[in-house]
Short mmCIF file of C-alpha atoms and ligand atoms in Angstrom, two decimals:
data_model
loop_
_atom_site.label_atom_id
_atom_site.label_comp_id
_atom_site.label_asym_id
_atom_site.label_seq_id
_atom_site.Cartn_x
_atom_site.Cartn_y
_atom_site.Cartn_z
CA UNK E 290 17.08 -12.23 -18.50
CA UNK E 291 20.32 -13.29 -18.62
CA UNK E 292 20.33 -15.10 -15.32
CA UNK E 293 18.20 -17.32 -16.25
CA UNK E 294 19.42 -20.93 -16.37
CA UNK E 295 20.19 -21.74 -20.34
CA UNK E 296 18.09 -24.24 -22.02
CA UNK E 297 14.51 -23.33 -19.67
CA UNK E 298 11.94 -21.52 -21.97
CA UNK E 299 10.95 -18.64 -19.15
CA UNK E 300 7.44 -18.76 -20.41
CA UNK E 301 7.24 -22.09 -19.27
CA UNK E 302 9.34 -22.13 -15.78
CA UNK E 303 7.71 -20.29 -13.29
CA UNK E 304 10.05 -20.81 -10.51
CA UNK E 305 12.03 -17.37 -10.83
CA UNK E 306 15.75 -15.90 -9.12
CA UNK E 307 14.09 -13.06 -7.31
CA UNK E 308 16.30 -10.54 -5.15
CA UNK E 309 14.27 -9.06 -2.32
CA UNK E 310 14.94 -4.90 -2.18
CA UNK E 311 14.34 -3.62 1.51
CA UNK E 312 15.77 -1.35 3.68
CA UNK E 313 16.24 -2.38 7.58
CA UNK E 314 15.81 -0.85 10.21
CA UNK E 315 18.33 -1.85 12.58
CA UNK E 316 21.30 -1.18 9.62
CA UNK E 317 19.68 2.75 9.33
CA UNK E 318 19.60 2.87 12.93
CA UNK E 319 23.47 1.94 13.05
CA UNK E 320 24.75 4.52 11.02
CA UNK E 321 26.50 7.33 12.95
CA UNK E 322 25.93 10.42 10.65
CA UNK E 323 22.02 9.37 11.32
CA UNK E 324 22.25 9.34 14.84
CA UNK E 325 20.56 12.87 15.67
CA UNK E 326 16.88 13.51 14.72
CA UNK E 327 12.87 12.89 15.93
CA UNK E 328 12.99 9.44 17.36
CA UNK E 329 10.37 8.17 14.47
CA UNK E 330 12.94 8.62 11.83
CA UNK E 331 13.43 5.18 11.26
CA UNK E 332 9.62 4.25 11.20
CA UNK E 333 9.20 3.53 7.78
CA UNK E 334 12.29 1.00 7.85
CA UNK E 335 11.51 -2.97 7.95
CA UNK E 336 12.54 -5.30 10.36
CA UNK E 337 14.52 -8.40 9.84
CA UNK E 338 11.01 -10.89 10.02
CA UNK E 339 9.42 -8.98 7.56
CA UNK E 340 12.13 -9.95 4.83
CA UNK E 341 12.11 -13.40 5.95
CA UNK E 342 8.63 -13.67 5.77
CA UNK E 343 8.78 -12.33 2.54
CA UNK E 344 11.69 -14.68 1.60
CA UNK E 345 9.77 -17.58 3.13
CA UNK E 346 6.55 -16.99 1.07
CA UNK E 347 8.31 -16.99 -2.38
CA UNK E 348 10.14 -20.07 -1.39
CA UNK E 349 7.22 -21.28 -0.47
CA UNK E 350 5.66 -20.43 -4.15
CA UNK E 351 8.48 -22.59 -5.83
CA UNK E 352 10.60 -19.39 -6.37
CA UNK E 353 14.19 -19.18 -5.46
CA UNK E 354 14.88 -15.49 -3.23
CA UNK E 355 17.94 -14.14 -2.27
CA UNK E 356 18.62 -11.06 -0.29
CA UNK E 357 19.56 -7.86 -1.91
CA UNK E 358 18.72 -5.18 0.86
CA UNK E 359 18.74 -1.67 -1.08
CA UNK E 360 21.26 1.76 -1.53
CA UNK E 361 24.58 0.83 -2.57
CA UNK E 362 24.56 -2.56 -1.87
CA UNK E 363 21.84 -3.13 -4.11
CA UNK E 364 23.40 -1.67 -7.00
CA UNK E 365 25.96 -3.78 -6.64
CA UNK E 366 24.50 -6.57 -6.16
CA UNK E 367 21.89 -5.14 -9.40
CA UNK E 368 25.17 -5.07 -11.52
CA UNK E 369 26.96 -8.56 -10.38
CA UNK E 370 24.15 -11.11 -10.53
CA UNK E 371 20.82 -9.04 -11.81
CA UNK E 372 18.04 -11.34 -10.79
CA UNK E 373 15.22 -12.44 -12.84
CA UNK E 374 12.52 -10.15 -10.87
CA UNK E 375 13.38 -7.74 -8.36
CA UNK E 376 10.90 -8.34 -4.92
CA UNK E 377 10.91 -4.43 -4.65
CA UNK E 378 9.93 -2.52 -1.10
CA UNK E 379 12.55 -0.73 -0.35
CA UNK E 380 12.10 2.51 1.48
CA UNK E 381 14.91 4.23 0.46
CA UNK E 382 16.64 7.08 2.00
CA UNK E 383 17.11 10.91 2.56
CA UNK E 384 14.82 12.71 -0.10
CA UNK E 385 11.16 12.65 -1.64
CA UNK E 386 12.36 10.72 -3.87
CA UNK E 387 13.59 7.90 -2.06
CA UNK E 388 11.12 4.88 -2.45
CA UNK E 389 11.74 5.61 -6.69
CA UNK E 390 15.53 4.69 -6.19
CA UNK E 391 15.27 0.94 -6.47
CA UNK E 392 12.77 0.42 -9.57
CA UNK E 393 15.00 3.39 -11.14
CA UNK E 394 18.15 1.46 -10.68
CA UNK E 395 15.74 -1.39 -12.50
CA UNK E 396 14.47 0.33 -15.22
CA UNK E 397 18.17 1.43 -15.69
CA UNK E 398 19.22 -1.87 -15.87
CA UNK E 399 16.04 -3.63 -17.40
CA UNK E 400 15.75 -5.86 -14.69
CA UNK E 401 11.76 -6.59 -14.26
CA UNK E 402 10.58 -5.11 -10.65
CA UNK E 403 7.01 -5.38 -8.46
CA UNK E 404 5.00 -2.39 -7.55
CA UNK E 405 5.26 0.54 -8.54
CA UNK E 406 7.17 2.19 -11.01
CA UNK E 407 9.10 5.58 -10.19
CA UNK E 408 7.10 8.14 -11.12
CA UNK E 409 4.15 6.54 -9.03
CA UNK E 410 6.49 5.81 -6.21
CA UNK E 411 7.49 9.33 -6.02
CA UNK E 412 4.56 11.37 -6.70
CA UNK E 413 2.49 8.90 -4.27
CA UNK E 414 5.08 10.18 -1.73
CA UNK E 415 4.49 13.85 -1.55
CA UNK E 416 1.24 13.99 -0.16
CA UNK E 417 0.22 17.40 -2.37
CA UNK E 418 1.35 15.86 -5.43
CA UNK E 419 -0.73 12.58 -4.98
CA UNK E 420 -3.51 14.92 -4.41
CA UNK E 421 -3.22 17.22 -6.74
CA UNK E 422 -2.86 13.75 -9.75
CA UNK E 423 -6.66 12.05 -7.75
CA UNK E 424 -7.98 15.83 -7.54
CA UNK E 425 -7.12 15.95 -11.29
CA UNK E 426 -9.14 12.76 -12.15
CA UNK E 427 -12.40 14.46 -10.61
CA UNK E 428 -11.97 12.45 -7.36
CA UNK E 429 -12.32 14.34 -3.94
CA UNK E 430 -9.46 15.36 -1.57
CA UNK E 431 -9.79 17.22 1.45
CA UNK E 432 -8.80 20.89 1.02
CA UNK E 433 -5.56 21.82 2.46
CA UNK E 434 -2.01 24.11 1.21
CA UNK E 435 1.58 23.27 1.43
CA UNK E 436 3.60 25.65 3.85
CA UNK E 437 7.66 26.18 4.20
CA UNK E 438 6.75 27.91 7.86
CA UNK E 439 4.27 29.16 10.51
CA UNK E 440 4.85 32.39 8.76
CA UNK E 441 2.96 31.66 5.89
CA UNK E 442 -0.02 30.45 8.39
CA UNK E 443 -1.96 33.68 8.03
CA UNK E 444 -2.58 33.35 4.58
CA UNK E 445 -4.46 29.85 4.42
CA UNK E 446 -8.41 29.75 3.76
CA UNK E 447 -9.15 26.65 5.10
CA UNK E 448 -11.86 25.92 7.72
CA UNK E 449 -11.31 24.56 11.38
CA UNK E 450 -10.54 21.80 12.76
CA UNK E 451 -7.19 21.18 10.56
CA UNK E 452 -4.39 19.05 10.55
CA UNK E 453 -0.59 19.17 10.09
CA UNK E 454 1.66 16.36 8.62
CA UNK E 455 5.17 16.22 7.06
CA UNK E 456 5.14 16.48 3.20
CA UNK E 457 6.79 13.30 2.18
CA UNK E 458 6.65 10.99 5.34
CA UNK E 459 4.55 7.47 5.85
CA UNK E 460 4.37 5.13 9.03
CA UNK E 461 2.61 8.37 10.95
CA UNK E 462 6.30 9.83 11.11
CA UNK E 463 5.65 13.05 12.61
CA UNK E 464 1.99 12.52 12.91
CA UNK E 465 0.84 12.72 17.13
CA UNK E 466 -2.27 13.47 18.61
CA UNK E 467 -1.51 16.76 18.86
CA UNK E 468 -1.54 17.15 14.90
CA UNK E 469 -5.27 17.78 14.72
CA UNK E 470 -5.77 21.31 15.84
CA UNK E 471 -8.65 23.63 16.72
CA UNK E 472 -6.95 27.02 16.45
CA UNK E 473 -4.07 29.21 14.62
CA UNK E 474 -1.69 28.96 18.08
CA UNK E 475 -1.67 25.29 17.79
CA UNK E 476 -1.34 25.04 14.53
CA UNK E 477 1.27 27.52 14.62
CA UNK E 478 3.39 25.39 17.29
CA UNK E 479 2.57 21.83 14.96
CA UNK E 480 4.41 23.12 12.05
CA UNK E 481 6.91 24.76 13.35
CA UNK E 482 8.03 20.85 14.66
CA UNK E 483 7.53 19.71 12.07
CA UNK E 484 9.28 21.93 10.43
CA UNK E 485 12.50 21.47 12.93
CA UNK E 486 11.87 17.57 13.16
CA UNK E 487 11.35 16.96 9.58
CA UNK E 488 13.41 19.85 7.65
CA UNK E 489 10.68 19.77 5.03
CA UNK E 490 7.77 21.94 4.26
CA UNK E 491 4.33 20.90 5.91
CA UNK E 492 1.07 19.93 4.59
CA UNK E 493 -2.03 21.43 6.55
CA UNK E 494 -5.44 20.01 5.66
CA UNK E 495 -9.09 20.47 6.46
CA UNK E 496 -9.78 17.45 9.64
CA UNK E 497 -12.18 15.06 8.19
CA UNK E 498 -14.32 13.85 11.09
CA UNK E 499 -15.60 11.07 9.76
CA UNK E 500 -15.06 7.11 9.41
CA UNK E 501 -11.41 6.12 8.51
CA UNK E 502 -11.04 3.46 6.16
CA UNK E 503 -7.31 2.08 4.31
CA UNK E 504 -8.33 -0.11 1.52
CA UNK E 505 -6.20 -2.93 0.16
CA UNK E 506 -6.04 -3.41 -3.60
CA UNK E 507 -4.11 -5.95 -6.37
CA UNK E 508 -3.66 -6.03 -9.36
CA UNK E 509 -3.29 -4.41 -12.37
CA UNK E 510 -5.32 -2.93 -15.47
CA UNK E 511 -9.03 -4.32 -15.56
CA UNK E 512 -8.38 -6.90 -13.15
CA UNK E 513 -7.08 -4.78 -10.28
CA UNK E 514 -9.33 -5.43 -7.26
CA UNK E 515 -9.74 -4.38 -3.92
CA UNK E 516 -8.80 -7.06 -1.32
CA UNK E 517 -11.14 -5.52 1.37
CA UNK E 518 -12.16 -2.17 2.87
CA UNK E 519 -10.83 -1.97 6.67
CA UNK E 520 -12.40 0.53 8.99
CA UNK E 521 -9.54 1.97 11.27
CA UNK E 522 -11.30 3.18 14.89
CA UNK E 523 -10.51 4.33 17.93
CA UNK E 524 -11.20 2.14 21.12
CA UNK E 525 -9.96 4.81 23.51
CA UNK E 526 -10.18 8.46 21.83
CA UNK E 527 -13.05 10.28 20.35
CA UNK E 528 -14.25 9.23 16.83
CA UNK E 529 -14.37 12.81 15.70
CA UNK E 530 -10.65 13.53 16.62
CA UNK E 531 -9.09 10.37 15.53
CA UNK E 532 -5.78 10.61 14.18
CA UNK E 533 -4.18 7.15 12.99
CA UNK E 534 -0.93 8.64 14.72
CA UNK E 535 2.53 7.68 15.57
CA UNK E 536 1.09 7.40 19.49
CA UNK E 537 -2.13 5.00 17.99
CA UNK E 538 -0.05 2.94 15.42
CA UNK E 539 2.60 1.51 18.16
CA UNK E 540 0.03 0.50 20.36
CA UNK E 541 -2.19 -0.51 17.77
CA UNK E 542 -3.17 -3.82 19.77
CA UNK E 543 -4.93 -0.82 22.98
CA UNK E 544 -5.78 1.90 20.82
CA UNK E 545 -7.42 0.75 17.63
CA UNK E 546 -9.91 -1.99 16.40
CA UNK E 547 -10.31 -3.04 13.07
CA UNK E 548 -13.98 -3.57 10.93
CA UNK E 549 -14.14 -5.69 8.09
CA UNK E 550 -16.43 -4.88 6.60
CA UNK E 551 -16.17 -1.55 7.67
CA UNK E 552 -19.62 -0.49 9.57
CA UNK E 553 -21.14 1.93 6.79
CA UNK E 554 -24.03 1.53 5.22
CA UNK E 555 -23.51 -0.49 1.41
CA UNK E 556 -23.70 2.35 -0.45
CA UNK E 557 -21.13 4.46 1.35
CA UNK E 558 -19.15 1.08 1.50
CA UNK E 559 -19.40 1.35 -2.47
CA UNK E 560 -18.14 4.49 -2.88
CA UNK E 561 -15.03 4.21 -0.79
CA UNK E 562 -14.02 1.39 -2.58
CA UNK E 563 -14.57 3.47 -5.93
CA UNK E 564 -13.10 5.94 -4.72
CA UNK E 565 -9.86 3.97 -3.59
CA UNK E 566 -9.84 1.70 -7.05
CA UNK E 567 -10.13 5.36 -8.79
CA UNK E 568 -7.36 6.70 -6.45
CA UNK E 569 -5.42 3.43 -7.27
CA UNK E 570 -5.54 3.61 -11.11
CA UNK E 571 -5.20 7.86 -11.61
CA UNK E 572 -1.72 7.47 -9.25
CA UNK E 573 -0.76 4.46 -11.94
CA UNK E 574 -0.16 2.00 -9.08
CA UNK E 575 1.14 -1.22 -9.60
CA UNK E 576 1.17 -5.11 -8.01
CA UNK E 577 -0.66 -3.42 -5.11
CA UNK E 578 -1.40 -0.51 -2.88
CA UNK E 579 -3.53 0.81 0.44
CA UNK E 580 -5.20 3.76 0.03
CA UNK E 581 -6.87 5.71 2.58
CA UNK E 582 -9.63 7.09 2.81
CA UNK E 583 -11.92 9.11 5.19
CA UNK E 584 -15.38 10.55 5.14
CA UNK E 585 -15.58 13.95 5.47
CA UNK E 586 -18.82 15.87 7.97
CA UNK E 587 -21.44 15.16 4.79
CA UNK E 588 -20.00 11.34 4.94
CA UNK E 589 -18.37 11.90 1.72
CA UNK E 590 -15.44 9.54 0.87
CA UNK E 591 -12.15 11.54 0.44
CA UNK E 592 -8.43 10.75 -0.46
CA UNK E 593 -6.17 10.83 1.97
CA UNK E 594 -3.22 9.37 0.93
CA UNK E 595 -1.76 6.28 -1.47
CA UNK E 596 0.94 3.49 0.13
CA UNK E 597 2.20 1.92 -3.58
CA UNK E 598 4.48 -0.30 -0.94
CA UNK E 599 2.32 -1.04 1.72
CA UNK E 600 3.85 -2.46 4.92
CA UNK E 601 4.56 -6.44 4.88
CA UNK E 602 4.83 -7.04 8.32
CA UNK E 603 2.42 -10.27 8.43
CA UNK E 604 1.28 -9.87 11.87
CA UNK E 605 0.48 -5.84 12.39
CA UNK E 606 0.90 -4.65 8.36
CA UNK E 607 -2.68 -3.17 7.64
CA UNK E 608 -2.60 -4.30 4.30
CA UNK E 609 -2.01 -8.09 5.92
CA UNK E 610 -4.48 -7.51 8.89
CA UNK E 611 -6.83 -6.59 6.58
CA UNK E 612 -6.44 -9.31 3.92
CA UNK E 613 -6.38 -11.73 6.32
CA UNK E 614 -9.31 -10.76 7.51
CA UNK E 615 -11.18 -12.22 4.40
CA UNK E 616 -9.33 -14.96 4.71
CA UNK E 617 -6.02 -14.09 2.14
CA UNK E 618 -3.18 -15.13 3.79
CA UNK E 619 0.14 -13.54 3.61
CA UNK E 620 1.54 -16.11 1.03
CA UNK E 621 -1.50 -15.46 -0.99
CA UNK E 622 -0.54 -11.52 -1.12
CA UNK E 623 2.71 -12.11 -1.74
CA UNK E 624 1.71 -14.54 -4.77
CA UNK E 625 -0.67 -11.85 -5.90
CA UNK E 626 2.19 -9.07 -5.92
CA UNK E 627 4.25 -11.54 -7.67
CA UNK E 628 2.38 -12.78 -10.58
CA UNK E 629 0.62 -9.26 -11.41
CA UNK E 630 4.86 -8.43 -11.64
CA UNK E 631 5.01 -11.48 -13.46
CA UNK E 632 2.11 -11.15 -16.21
CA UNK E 633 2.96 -7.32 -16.71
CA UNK E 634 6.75 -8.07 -17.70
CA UNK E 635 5.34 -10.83 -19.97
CA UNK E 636 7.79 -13.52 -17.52
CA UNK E 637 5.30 -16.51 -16.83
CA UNK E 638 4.61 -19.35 -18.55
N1 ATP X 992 -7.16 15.49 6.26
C1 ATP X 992 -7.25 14.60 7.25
N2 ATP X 992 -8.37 14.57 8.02
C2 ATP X 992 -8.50 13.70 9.05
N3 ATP X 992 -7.54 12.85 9.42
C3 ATP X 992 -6.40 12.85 8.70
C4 ATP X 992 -6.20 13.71 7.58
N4 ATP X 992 -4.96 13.47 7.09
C5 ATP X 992 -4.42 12.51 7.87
N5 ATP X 992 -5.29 12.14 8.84
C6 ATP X 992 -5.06 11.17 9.93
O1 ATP X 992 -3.67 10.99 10.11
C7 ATP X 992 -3.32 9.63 9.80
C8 ATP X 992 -1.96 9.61 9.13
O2 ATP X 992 -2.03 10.39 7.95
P1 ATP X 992 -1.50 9.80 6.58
O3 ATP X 992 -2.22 8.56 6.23
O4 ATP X 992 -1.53 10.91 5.58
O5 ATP X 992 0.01 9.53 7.00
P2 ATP X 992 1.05 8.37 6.80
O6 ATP X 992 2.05 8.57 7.86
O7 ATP X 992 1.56 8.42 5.40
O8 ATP X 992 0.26 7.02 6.97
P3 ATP X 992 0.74 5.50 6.66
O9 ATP X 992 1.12 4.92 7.97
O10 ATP X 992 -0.55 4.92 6.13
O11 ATP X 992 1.85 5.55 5.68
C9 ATP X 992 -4.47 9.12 8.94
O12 ATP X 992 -4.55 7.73 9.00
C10 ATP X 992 -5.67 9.83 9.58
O13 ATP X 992 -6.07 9.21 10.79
MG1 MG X 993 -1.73 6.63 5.89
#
């Protein structure tokens, strides 16, 4: 790239400029024309240790980061002084969309990103979508339908207990207790919050009882691996009516505890991991990605969802908890992330 000092073969200098892309919480939370909505709007958003633990790693790995944060000010910044590598997780803002903006603005600009590229980013978003790409590749996905309404309730086949998220939201957003339901009534009264929380159309799903797992993976092409399988389980509610919700995931410390291994037996252990490294490459994911997973009444592994930019909070990110549970530490992910980036935009030496 241009950037680059003159006279330093990049193949052979390691030590890269890397702008860090991330949205923050506290600047989202401070703009007036956001100040109305559910109070988990914001969930999604990171917090002002998670970029400097990010910063801190890739200093830490000889690298030289600078802050870039993300929206306008990133295309600015994209245009002024493009770094060598872009240090992408930037949530974006305001449409299904949102997490493609960054690595768009990239690709525009050929400036080499991590993770995932558009496409991925937004297709991994909408829940349905993702889906419909894993169903496509043969791999199984709890049945569910896409509805603008509780009017258009009466017309889903779908058997009982079900449960009712937002389309295109992560962190839980939206996702309570109350979003695994036993009959139409309450299902009726989920979507039509989310409806009015969320402005977007809802995705109801068959409840899969069984054990929850979110898998970490790295990596790219043949060598993408998973990092470990985590099982996610209640300490205080009932196994079969688990929900990893909004309520669970801010008081993760009282409400959850973490297996790694997860307790299933080694085959079942096997096929959730397949499942998730199947998931992983049919979704194209890049650098790195969670993907959860849950076993359905039979105990059979099923999608639930992809995270191509998995949270990076060091202390209560899954994706750390869980790596760090096999002993990767945080700079080791972030070194991971880096020189998959790295090897796939031909940049190392
Ligand atoms: N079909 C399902 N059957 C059983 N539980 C489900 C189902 N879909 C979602 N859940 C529960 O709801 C939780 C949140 O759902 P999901 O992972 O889709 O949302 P998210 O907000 O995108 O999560 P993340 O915080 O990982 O981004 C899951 O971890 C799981 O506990
Ligand atoms: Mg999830």
């Amino acid at each position: 790239m241009s950037a680059r000092r003159p006279g330093l073969n990049p193949r052979l200098d390691p030590r890269l400029d890397i702008g860090i892309a991330f949205d923050l919480k506290r600047e989202l939370e401070a703009r007036p024309e956001l100040a109305r909505g559910p109070d988990d709007r914001f969930e999604e958003y990171d917090s002002d240790a998670t970029v400097d633990a990010v910063a801190a790693a890739l200093s830490e790995l000889g690298h030289h980061p600078r802050r870039m944060g993300g929206g306008r000010k990133f295309v600015e910044e994209a245009l002024a002084r493009p770094p060598e590598l872009v240090f992408n997780f930037a949530e974006g803002h305001g449409t299904r969309s949102r997490e493609a903006h960054v690595p768009a603005v990239c690709e525009m600009l050929g400036i080499p990103f991590t993770h995932s590229d558009p496409l991925t980013l937004a297709a991994t978003l909408d829940k349905s979508v993702a889906k419909t790409i894993v169903a496509a590749a043969g791999l199984a996905v709890p049945r569910g339908a896409v509805v603008r309404g509780a009017r258009e309730l009466a017309a889903l086949d779908l058997g009982w207990p079900r449960i009712a998220k937002p389309l295109f939201e992560g962190s839980s957003m939206g996702v309570r207790r109350s979003s695994r339901v036993e009959d139409a009534a309450a299902l009726a009264r989920e979507v039509e919050r989310l409806s009015n929380d969320y402005g977007e159309p809802v995705l109801v799903e068959e409840f899969l009882e069984g054990t929850e797992v979110t898998v970490g993976i790295l990596g790219n092409g043949p060598r993408a691996r998973v990092v470990a399988a985590m099982e996610v389980a209640p300490k205080v509610d009932d196994q079969k009516r688990f929900v990893y919700s909004l309520e669970v995931k801010r008081d993760w410390e009282n409400q959850v505890e973490y297996h790694v291994p997860p307790r299933l037996d080694a085959g079942t252990l096997r096929a959730v991991e397949t499942l998730a490294l199947s998931a992983y490459r049919a979704l194209e994911c890049r650098d790195v990605a969670r993907i959860d997973v849950r076993l359905d009444r039979a105990g059979r592994p099923c999608f639930i969802e992809a995270n191509p930019l998995p949270g990076l909070n060091p202390r209560t990110g899954d994706l750390c908890v869980l790596a760090g549970r096999v002993g990767i530490s945080f700079v080791e992910i972030v070194r991971a992330i880096v020189e998959a980036a790295i090897e796939r935009h031909n940049l190392g030496a």
